[in-house]
CSV table of C-alpha atoms and ligand atoms in Angstrom, one decimal:
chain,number,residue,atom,x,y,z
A,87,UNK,CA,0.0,0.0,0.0
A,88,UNK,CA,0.9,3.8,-0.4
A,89,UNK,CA,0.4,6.3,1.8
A,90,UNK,CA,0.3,9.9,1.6
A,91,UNK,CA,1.1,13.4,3.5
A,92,UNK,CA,-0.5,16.4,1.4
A,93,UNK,CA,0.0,19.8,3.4
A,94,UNK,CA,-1.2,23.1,2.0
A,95,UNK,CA,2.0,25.7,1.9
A,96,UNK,CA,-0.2,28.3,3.3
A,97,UNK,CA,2.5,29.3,6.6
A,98,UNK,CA,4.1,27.0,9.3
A,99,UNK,CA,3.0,23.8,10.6
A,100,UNK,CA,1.2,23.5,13.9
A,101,UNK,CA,0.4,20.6,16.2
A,102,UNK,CA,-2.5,20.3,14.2
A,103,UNK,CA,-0.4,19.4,10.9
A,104,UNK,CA,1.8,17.1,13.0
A,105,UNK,CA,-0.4,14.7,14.6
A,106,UNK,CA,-2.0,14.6,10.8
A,107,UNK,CA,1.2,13.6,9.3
A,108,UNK,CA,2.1,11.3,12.9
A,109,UNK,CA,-1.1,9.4,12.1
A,110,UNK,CA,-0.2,9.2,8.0
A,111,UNK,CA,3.0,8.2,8.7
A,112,UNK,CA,2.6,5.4,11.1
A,113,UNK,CA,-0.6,4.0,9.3
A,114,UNK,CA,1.8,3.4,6.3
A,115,UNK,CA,5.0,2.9,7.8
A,116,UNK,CA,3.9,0.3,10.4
A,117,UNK,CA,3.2,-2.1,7.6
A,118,UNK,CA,6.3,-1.0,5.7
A,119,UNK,CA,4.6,0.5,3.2
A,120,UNK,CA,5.4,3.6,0.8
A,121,UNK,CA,5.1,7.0,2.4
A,122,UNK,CA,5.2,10.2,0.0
A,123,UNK,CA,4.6,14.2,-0.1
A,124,UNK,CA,2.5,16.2,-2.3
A,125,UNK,CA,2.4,20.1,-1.8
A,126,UNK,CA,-0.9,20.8,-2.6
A,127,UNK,CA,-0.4,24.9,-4.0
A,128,UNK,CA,-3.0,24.5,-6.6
A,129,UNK,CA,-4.6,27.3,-4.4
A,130,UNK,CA,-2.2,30.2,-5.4
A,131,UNK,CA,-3.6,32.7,-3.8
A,132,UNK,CA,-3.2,30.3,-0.2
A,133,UNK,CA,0.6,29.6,-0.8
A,134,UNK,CA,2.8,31.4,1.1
A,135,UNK,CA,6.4,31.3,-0.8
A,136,UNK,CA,9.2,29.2,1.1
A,137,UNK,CA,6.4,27.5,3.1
A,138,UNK,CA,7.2,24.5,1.7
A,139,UNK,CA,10.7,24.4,2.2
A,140,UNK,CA,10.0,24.7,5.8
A,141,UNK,CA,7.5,22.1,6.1
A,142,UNK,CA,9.8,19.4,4.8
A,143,UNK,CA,12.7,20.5,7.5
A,144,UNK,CA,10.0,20.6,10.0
A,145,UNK,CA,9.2,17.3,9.0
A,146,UNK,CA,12.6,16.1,8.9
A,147,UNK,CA,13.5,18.1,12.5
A,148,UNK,CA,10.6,15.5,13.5
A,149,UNK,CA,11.8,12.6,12.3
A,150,UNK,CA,9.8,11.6,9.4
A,151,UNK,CA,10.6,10.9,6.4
A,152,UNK,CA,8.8,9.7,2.8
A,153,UNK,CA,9.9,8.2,-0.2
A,154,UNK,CA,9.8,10.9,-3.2
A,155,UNK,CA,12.0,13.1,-0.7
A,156,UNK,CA,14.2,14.1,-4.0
A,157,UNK,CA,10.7,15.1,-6.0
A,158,UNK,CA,8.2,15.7,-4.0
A,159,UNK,CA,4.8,16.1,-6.3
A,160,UNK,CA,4.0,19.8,-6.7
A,161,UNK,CA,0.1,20.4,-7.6
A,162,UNK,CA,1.6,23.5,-9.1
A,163,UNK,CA,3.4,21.6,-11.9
A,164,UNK,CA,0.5,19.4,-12.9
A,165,UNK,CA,-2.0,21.7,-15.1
A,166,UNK,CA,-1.3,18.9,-17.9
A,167,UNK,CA,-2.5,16.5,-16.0
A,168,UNK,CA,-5.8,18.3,-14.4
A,169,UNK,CA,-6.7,18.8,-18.2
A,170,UNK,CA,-6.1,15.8,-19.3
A,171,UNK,CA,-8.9,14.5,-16.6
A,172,UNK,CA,-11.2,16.8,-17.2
A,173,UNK,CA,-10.9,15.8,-21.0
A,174,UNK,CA,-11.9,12.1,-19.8
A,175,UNK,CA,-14.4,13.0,-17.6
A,176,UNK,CA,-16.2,15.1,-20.2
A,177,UNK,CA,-16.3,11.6,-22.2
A,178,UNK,CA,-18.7,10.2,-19.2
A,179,UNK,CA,-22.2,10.8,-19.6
A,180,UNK,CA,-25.0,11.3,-16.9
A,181,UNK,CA,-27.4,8.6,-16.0
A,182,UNK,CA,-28.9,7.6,-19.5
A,183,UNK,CA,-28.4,10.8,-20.8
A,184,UNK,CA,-25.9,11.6,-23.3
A,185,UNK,CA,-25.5,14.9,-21.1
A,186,UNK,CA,-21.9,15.0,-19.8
A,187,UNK,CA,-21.0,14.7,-16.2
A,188,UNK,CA,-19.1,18.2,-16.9
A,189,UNK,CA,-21.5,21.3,-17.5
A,190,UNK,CA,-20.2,24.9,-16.9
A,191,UNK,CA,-21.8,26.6,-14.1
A,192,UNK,CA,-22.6,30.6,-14.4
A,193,UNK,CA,-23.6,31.3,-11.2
A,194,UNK,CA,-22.2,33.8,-8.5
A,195,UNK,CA,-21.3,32.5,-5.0
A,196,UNK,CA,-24.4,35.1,-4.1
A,197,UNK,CA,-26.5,33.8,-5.9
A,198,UNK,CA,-25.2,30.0,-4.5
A,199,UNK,CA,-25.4,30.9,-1.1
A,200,UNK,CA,-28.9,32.6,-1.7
A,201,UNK,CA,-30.1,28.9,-3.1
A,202,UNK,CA,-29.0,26.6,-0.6
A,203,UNK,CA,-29.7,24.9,2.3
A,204,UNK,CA,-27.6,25.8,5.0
A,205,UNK,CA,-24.5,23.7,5.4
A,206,UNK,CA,-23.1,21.5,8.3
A,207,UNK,CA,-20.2,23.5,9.2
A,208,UNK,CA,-17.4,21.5,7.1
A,209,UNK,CA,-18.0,24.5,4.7
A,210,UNK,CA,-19.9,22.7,2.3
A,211,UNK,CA,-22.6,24.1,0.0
A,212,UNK,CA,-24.9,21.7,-1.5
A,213,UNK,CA,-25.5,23.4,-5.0
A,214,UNK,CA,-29.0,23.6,-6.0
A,215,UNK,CA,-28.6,23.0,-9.2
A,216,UNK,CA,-29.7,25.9,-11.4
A,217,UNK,CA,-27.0,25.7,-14.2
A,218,UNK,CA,-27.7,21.9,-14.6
A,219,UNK,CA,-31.4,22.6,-15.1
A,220,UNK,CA,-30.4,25.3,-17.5
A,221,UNK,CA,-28.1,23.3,-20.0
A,222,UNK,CA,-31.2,20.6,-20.0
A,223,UNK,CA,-33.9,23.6,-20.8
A,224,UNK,CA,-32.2,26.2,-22.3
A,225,UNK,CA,-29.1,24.7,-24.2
A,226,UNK,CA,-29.3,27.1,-26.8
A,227,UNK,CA,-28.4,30.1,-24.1
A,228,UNK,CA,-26.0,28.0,-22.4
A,229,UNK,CA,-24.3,28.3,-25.9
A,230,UNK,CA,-25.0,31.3,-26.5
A,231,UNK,CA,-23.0,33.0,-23.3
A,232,UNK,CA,-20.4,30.1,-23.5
A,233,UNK,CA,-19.9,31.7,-27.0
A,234,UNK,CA,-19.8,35.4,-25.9
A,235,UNK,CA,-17.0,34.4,-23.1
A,236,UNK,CA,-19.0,34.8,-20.2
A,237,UNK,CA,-17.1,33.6,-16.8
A,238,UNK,CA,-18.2,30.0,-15.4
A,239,UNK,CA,-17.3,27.4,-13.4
A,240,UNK,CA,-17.2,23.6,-14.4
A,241,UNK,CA,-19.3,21.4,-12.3
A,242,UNK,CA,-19.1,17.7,-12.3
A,243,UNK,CA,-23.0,16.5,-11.8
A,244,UNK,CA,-23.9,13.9,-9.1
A,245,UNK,CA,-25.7,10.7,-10.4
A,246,UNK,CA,-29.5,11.2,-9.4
A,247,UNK,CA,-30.8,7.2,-9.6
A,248,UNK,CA,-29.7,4.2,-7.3
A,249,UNK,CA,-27.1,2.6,-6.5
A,250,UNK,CA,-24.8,5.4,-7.7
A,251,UNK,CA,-26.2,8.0,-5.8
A,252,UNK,CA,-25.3,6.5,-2.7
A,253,UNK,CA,-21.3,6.6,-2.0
A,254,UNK,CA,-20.4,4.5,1.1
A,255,UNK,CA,-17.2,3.8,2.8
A,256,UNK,CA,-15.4,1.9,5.7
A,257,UNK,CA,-13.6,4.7,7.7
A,258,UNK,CA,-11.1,3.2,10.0
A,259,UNK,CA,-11.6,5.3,12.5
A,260,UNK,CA,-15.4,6.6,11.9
A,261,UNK,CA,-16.9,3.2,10.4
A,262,UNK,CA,-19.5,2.8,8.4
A,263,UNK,CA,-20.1,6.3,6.2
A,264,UNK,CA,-23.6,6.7,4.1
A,265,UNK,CA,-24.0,9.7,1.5
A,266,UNK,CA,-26.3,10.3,-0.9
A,267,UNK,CA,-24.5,12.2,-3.6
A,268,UNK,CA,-27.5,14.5,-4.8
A,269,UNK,CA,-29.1,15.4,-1.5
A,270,UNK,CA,-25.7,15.7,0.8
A,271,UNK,CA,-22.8,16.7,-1.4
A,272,UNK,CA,-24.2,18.4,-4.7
A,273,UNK,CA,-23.1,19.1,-8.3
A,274,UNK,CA,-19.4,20.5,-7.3
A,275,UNK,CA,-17.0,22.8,-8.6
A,276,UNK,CA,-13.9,20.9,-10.5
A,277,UNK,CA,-12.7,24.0,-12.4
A,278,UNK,CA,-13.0,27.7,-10.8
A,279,UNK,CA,-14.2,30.3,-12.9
A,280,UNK,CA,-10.6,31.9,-12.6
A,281,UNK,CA,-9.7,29.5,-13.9
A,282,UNK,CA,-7.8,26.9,-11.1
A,283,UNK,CA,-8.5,23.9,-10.4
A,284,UNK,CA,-11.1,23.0,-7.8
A,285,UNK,CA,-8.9,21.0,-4.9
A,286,UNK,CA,-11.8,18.3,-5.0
A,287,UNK,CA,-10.9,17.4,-8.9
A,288,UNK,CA,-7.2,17.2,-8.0
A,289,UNK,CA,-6.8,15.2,-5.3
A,290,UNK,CA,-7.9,12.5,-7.1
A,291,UNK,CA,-5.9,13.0,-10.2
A,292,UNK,CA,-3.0,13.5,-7.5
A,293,UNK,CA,-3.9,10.1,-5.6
A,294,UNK,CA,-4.6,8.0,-8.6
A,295,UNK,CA,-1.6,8.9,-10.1
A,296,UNK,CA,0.5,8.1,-7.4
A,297,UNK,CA,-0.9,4.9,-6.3
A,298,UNK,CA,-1.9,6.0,-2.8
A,299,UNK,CA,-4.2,3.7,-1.3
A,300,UNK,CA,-4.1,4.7,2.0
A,301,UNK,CA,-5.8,7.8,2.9
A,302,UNK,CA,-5.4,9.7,5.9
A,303,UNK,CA,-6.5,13.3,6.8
A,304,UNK,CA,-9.3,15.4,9.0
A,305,UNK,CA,-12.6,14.6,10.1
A,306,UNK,CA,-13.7,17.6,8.1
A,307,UNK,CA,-13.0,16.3,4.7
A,308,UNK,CA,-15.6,12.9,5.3
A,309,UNK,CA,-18.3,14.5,2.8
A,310,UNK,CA,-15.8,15.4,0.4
A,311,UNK,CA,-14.3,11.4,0.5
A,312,UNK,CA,-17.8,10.6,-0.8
A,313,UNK,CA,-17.6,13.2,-3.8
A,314,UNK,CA,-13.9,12.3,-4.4
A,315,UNK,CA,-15.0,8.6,-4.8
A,316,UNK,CA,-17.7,9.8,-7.5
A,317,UNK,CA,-14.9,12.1,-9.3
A,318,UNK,CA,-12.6,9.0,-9.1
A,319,UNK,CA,-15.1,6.5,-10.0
A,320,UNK,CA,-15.9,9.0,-13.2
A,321,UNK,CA,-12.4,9.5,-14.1
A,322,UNK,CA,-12.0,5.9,-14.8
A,323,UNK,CA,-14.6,5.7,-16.7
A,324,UNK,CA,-13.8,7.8,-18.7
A,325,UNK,CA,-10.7,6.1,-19.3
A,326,UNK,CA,-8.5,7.9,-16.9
A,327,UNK,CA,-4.5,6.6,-16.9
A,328,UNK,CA,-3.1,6.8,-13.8
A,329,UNK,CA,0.9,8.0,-14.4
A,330,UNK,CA,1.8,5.0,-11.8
A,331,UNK,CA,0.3,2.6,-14.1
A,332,UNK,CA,-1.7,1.1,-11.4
A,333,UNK,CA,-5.2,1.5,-10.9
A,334,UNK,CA,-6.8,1.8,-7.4
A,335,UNK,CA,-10.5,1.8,-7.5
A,336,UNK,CA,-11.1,1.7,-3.6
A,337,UNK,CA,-8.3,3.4,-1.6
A,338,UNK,CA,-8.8,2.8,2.4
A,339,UNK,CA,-9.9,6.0,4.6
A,340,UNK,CA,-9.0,6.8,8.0
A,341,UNK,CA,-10.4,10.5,9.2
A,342,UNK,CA,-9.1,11.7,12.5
A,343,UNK,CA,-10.8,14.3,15.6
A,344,UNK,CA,-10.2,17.8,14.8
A,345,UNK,CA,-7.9,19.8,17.5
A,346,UNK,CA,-9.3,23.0,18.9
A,347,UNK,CA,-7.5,25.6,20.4
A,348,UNK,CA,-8.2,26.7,24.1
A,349,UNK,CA,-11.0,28.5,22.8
A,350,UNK,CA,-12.7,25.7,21.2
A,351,UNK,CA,-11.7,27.1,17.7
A,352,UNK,CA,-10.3,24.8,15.0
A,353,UNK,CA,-6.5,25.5,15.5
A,354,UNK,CA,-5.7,27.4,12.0
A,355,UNK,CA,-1.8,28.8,11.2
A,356,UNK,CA,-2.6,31.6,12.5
A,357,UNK,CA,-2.2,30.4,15.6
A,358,UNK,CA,1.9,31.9,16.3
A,359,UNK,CA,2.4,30.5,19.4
A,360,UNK,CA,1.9,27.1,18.5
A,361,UNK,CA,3.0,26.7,15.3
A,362,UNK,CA,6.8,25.1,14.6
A,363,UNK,CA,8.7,27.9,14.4
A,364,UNK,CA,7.6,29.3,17.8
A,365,UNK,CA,8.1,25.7,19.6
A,366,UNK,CA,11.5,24.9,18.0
A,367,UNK,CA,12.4,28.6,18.9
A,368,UNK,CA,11.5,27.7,22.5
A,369,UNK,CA,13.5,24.5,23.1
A,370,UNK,CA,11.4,22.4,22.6
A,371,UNK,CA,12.3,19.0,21.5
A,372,UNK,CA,10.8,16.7,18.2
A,373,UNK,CA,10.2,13.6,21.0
A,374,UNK,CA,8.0,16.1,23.2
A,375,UNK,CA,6.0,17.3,19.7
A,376,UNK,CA,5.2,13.7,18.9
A,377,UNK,CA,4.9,12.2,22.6
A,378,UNK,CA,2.0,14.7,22.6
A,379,UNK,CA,0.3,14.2,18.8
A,380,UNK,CA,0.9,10.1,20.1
A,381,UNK,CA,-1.7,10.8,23.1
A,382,UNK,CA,-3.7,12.6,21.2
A,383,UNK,CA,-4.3,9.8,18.6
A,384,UNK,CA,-4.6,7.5,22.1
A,385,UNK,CA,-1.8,5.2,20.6
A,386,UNK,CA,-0.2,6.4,24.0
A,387,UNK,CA,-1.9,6.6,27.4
A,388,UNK,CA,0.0,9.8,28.4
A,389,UNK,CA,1.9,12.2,26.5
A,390,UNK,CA,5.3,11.2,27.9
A,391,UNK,CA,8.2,12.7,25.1
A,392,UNK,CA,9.0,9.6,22.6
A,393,UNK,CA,10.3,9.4,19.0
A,394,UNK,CA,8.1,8.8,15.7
A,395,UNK,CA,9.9,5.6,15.3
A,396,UNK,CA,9.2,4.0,18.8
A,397,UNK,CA,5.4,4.4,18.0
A,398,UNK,CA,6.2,1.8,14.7
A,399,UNK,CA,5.4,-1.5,16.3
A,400,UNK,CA,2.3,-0.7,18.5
A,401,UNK,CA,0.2,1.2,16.2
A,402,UNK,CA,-3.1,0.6,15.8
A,403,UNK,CA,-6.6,2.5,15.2
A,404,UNK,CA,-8.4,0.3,17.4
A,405,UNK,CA,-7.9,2.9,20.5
A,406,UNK,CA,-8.7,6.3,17.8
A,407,UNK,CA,-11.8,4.3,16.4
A,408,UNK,CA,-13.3,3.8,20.1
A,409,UNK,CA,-13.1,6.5,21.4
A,410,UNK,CA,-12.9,9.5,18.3
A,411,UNK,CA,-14.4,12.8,19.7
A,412,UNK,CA,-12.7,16.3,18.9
A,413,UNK,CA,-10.0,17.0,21.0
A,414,UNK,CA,-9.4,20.6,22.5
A,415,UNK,CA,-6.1,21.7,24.0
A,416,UNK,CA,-6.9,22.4,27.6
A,417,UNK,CA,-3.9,23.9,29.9
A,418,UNK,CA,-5.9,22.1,32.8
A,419,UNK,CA,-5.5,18.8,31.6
A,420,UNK,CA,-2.9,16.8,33.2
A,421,UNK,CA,-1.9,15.3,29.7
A,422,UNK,CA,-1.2,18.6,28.2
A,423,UNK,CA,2.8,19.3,28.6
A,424,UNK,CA,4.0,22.0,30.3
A,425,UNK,CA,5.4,23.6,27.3
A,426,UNK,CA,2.2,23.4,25.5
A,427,UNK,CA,0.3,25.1,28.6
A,428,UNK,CA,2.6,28.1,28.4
A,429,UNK,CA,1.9,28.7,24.9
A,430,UNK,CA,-2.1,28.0,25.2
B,606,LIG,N1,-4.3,19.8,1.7
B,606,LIG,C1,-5.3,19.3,2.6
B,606,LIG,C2,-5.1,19.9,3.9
B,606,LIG,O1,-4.1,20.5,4.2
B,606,LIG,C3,-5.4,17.8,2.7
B,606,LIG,C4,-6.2,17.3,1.6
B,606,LIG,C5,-6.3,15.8,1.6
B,606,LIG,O2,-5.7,15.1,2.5
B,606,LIG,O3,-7.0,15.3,0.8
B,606,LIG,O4,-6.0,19.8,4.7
């Protein structure tokens, strides 16, 4: 199997980051498996310049390490290949329609926002539709303001009839998970309308073309596992090549708590005090970063210092998968390290 660590350049690593790439690492590496890094800038307006850079010696100060560490995949340098899959998906038609899967969407986030349902907080807006419903009534104007150059999106549609419409999934820490595609998730964005690539479209490409088949990342991103299995379902359809020359249909999922702050706020890298530079400017040491991200996947009963390595043999997510609430960084608790309590 293959796993995968995809930060976002977007400013220094916090705790947050780390127990993400702890869990990663040690879900592949205990089996002996591959381990790589993808720096996922498609979002150029996100990326912070030398971010990356610092990431990987963070890493490295940390003791981690993957297995592309000369090349590490760049979303940045892979526009070819985001074309190239949305050329196959526009080959896959929708339902028993000839209608592609891909139509381009004219509407304003305004106008989005005004149309749907509220969301659930993981910042997902289930898209009511409008443009889709346009293209099958109006084709002729959808032509006509394709033709005069107005901006649009491009959505991929979600299949309306059963069993596609349902996407479900074997989290290893969450367990069983249950969508349905039209209702919960939505016709999403794949392309922006300035012209990027939606982050939903390229993780996908980016996984399936490096044979990663081990997935592990936030809780937050458990809706967008259902649409990413619908994209990746449709790019192989479609006829899709993955660059690896192997093709993984079902990768395995494991979703991990969020960490709040003190506050009970999401930690973001915002947060100064606790991101790497800050702790590494303070003394403290790689074994007392990842003796802490060890508790808080419960793969350790206290947060005693200890090095990435040690955690190899004994990891499991039996102890994550019975017991997986958020987890907030509380100065008062009597797991949380001295050093973190003076910067909480
Ligand atoms: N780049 C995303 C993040 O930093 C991770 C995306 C993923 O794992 O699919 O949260």
């Amino acid at each position: 199997m293959t796993g995968r660590f995809a930060p976002t350049p977007s400013g220094r690593m916090h705790i947050g980051n780390v127990y993400a790439m702890l869990a990663a690492w040690l879900s592949s590496r205990s089996c002996g498996e591959r381990m790589l890094l993808r720096i996922e800038d498609v979002d150029k307006p996100r990326v912070i310049a030398g971010a990356d850079q610092l990431m990987m010696d963070d890493l490295r100060w940390l003791g981690f390490d993957w297995d592309n560490a000369d090349s590490p995949m760049y979303q940045s340098r892979r526009t070819e290949r985001y074309e190239y899959a949305l050329e196959c998906l526009q080959n896959v038609s929708m339902d028993e329609s000839m209608q592609s899967v891909l139509y381009p969407c004219f509407c304003s986030r305004a106008d989005i926002r005004a149309a749907s349902a509220p969301n659930e907080g993981d910042g997902f807006m289930v898209y009511p539709g409008t443009c889709r419903r346009l293209l099958q009534d109006h084709p002729e104007e959808v032509q006509a303001r394709l033709a005069q150059g107005d901006q649009h999106s491009m959505r991929i549609a979600m299949p309306q009839s059963s069993p596609d419409r349902d996407a479900s999934f074997d989290d290893c820490v969450y367990g069983r998970q249950q969508y349905d595609l039209p209702r919960e998730v939505g016709d999403s964005v794949i392309r922006r309308a300035d012209g990027l690539f939606g982050y939903q479209l390229v993780v996908v490409v980016d996984d399936l073309d490096m044979g990663v088949d081990d997935i592990v990342r936030g809780r937050d991103l458990l809706r967008s596992t259902a649409l990413q299995m619908w994209i990746r379902h449709c790019l192989l359809a479609g006829g899709f090549k993955p660059e690896c020359g192997i093709v993984i249909a079902n990768p395995e999922y494991a979703h991990l708590p969020l960490i709040d702050n003190a506050a009970g706020r999401r930690l973001a890298k915002r947060e100064r005090s606790l991101d790497m530079g800050a702790l590494r400017a303070r003394g403290v040491t790689p074994e007392q970063i990842i003796g802490f991200c060890a508790w808080l996947l419960r793969i350790r009963p206290t947060s005693e210092p200890v090095t990435a390595a040690e955690l190899l043999n004994d990891f499991s997510w039996q102890p994550l998968h019975t017991n997986h609430p958020d987890r907030a960084l509380d100065p008062e608790d009597p797991n949380t390290p001295q050093w973190l309590a003076d910067a909480l």
